[in-house]
mmCIF file of C-alpha atoms and ligand atoms in Angstrom:
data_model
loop_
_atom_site.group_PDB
_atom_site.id
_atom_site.type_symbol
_atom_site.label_atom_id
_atom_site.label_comp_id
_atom_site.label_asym_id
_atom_site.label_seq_id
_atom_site.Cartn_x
_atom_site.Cartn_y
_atom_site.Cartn_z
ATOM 1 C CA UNK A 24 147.508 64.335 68.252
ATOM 2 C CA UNK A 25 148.009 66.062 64.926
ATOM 3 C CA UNK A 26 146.035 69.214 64.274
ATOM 4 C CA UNK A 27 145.119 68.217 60.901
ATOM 5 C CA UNK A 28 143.053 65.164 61.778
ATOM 6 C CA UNK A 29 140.309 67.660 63.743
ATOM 7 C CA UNK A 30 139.589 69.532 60.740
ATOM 8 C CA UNK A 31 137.473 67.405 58.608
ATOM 9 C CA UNK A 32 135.367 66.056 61.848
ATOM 10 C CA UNK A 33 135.154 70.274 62.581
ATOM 11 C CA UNK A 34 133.935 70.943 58.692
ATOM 12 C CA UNK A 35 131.330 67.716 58.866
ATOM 13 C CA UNK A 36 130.915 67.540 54.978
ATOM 14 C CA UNK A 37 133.078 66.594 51.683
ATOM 15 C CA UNK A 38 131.181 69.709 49.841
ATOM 16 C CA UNK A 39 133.906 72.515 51.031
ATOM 17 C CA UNK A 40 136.715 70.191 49.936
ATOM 18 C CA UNK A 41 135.462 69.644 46.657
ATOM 19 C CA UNK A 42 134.376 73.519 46.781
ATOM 20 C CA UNK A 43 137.941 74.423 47.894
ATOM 21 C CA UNK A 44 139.151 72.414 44.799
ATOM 22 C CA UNK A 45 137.381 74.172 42.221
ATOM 23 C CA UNK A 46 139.324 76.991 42.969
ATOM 24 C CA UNK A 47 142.266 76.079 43.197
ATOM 25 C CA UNK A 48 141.601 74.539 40.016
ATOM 26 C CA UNK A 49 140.741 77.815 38.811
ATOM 27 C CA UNK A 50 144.180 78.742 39.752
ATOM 28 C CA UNK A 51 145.659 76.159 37.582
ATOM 29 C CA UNK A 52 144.203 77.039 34.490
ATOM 30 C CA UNK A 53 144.634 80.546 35.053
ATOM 31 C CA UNK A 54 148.325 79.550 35.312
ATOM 32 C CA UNK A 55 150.938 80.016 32.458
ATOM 33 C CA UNK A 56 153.660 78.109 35.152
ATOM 34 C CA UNK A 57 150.678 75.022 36.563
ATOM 35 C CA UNK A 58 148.489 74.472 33.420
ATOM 36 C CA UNK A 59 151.194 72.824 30.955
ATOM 37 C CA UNK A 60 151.894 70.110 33.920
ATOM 38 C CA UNK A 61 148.237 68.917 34.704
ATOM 39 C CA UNK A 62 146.401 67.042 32.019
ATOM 40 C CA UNK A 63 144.132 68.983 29.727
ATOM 41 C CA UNK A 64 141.154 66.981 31.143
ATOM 42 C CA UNK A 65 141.204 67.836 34.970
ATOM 43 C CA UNK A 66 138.468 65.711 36.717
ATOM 44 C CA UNK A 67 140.498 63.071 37.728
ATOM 45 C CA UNK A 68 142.966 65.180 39.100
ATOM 46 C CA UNK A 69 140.209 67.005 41.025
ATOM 47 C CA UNK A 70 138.450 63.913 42.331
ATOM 48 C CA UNK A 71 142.129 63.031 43.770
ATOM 49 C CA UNK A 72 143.207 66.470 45.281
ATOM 50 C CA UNK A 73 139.402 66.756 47.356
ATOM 51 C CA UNK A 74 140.152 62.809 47.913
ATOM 52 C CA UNK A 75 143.406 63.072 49.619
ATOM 53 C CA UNK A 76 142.638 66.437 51.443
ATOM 54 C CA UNK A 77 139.474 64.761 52.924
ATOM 55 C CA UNK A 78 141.350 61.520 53.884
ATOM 56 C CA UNK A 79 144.711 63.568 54.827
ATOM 57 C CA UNK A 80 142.562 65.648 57.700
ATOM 58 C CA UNK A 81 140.590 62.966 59.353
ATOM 59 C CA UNK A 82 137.915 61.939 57.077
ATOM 60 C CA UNK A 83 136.922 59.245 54.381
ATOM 61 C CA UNK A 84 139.646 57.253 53.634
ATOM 62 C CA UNK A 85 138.591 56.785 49.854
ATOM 63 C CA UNK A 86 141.636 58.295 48.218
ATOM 64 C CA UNK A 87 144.022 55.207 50.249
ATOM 65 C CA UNK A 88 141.460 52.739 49.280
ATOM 66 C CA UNK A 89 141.586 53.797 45.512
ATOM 67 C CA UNK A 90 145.089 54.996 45.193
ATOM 68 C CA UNK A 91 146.997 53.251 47.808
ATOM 69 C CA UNK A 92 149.879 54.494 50.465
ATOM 70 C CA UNK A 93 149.717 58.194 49.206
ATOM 71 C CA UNK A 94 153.877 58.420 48.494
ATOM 72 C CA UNK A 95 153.434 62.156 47.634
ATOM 73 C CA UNK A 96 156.891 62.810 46.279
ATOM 74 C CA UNK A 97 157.359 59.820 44.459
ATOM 75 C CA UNK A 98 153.913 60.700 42.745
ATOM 76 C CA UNK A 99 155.336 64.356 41.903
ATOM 77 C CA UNK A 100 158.287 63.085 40.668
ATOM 78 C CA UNK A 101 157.036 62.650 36.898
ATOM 79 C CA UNK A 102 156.798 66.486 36.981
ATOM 80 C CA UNK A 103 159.457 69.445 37.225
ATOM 81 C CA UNK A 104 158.837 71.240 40.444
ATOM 82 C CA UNK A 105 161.027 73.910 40.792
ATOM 83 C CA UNK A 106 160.849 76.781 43.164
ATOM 84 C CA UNK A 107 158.303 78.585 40.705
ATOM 85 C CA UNK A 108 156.194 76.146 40.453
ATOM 86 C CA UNK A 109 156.088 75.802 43.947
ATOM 87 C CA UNK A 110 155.284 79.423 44.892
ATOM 88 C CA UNK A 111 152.880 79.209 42.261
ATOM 89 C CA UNK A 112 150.939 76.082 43.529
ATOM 90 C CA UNK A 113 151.022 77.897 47.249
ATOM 91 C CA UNK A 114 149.344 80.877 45.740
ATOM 92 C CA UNK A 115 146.819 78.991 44.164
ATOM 93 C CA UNK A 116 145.702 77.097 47.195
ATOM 94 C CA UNK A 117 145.639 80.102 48.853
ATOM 95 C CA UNK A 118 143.792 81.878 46.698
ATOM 96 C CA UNK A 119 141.477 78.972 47.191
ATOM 97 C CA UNK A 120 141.200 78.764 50.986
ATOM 98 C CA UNK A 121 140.610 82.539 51.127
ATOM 99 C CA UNK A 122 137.755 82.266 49.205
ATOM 100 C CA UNK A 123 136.442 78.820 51.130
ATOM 101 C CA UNK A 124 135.294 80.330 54.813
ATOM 102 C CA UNK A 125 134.378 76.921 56.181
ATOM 103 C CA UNK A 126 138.429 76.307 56.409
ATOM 104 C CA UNK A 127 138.743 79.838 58.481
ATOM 105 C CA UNK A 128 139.316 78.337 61.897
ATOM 106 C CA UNK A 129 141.887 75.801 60.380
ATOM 107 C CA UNK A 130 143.904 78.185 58.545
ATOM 108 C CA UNK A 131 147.502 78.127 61.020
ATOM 109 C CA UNK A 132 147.582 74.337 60.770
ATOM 110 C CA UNK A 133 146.716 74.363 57.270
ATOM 111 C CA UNK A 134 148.731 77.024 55.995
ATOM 112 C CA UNK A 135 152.267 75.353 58.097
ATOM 113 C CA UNK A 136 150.604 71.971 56.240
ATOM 114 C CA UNK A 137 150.880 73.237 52.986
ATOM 115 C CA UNK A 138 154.054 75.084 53.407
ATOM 116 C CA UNK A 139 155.601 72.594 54.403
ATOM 117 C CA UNK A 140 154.327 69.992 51.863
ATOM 118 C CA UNK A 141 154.668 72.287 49.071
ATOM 119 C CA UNK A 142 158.461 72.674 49.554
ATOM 120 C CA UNK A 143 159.132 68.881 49.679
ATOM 121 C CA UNK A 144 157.611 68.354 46.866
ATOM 122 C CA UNK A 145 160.616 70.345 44.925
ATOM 123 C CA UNK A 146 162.650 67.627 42.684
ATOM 124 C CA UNK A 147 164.645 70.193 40.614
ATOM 125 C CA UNK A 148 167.573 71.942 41.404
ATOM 126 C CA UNK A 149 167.604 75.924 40.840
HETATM 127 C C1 HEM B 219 154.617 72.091 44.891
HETATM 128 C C2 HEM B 219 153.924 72.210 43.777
HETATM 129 C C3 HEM B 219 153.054 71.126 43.203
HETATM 130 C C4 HEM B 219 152.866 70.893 41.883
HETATM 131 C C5 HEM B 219 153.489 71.689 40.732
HETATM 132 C C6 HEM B 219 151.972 69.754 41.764
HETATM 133 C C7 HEM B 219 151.564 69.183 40.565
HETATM 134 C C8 HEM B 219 150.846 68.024 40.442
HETATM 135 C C9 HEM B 219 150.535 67.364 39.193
HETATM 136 C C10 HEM B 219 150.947 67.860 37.819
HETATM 137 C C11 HEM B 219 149.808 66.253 39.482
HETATM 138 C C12 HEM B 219 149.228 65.235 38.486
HETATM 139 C C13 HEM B 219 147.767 65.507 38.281
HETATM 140 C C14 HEM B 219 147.094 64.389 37.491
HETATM 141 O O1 HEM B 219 147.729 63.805 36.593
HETATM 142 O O2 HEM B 219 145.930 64.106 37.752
HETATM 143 C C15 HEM B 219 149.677 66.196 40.914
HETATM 144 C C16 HEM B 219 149.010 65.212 41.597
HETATM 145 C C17 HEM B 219 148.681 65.310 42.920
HETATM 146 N N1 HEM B 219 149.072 66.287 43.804
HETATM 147 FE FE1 HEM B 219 150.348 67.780 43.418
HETATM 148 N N2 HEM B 219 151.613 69.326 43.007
HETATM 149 C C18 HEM B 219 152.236 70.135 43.927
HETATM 150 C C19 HEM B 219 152.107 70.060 45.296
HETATM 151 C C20 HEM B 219 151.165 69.299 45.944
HETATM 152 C C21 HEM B 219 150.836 69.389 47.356
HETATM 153 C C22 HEM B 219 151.493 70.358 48.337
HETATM 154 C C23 HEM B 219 149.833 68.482 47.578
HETATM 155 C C24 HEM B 219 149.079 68.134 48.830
HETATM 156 C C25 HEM B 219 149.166 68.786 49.935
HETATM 157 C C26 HEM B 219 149.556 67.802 46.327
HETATM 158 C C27 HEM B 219 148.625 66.808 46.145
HETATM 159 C C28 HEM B 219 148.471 66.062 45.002
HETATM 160 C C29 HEM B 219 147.649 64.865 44.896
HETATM 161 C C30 HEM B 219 146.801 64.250 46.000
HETATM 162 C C31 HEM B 219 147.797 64.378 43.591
HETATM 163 C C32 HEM B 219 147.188 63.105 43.008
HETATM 164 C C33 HEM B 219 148.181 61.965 43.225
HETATM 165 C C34 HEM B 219 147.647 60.647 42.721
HETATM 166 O O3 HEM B 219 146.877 59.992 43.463
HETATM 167 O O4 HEM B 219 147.992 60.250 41.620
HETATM 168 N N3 HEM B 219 150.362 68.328 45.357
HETATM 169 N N4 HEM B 219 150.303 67.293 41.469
#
């Protein structure tokens, strides 16, 4: 069973998600490393993010209906993720799940989750 399907059925709404996605939003455009690789508009990338988080931990399955197979690296690959911009995305989310209580109780299998994600997402050499 994985750990990260129980958490959306354990939250019971999309508002948290899309909640949790403001700030790390925030994050972004607070960023001097994030904000020059995200589009000056960021709805669409928000809508996305809350999307796949809410489909990628047991809920609707919107973002695969809209966006197809999710092929995370391939998607990142447009972008230069280094190490830096790595440590800074992993800050900002968890900047963001500190200040989002409902994902408390979720926080081990979350926090290995994005760890782990994060790092594979790296397409530059140092
Ligand atoms: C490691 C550092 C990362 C950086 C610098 C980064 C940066 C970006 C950028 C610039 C976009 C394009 C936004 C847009 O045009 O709307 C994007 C898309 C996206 N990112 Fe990341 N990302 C990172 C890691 C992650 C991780 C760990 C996840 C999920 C756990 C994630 C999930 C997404 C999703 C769902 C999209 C939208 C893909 C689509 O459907 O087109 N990203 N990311």
């Amino acid at each position: 069973m994985d750990p990260l399907s129980l958490i959306y059925p354990g939250i019971g709404s999309e508002e948290p998600f899309y909640r949790l996605v403001e700030h790390f939003y925030a994050g972004v455009e607070a960023s001097a490393i994030l904000r020059p690789l995200y589009p000056k508009d960021l709805t669409e990338a928000k809508s996305k993010l809350a999307k796949y988080l809410i489909y990628r931990t047991g809920g609707s399955q919107a973002y695969v209906e809209e966006r197809g197979h999710p092929r995370m690296r391939g998607r990142h690959m447009p972008f230069k993720i280094g190490v830096p911009e790595r440590d800074a995305w992993m800050e900002s989310m968890n900047k963001a799940l500190d200040q989002t209580p409902e994902f408390a109780p979720y926080r081990a299998d979350l926090d290995a989750f994005f760890e782990h994600f994060s790092t594979f997402m790296i397409n530059q050499p140092q």
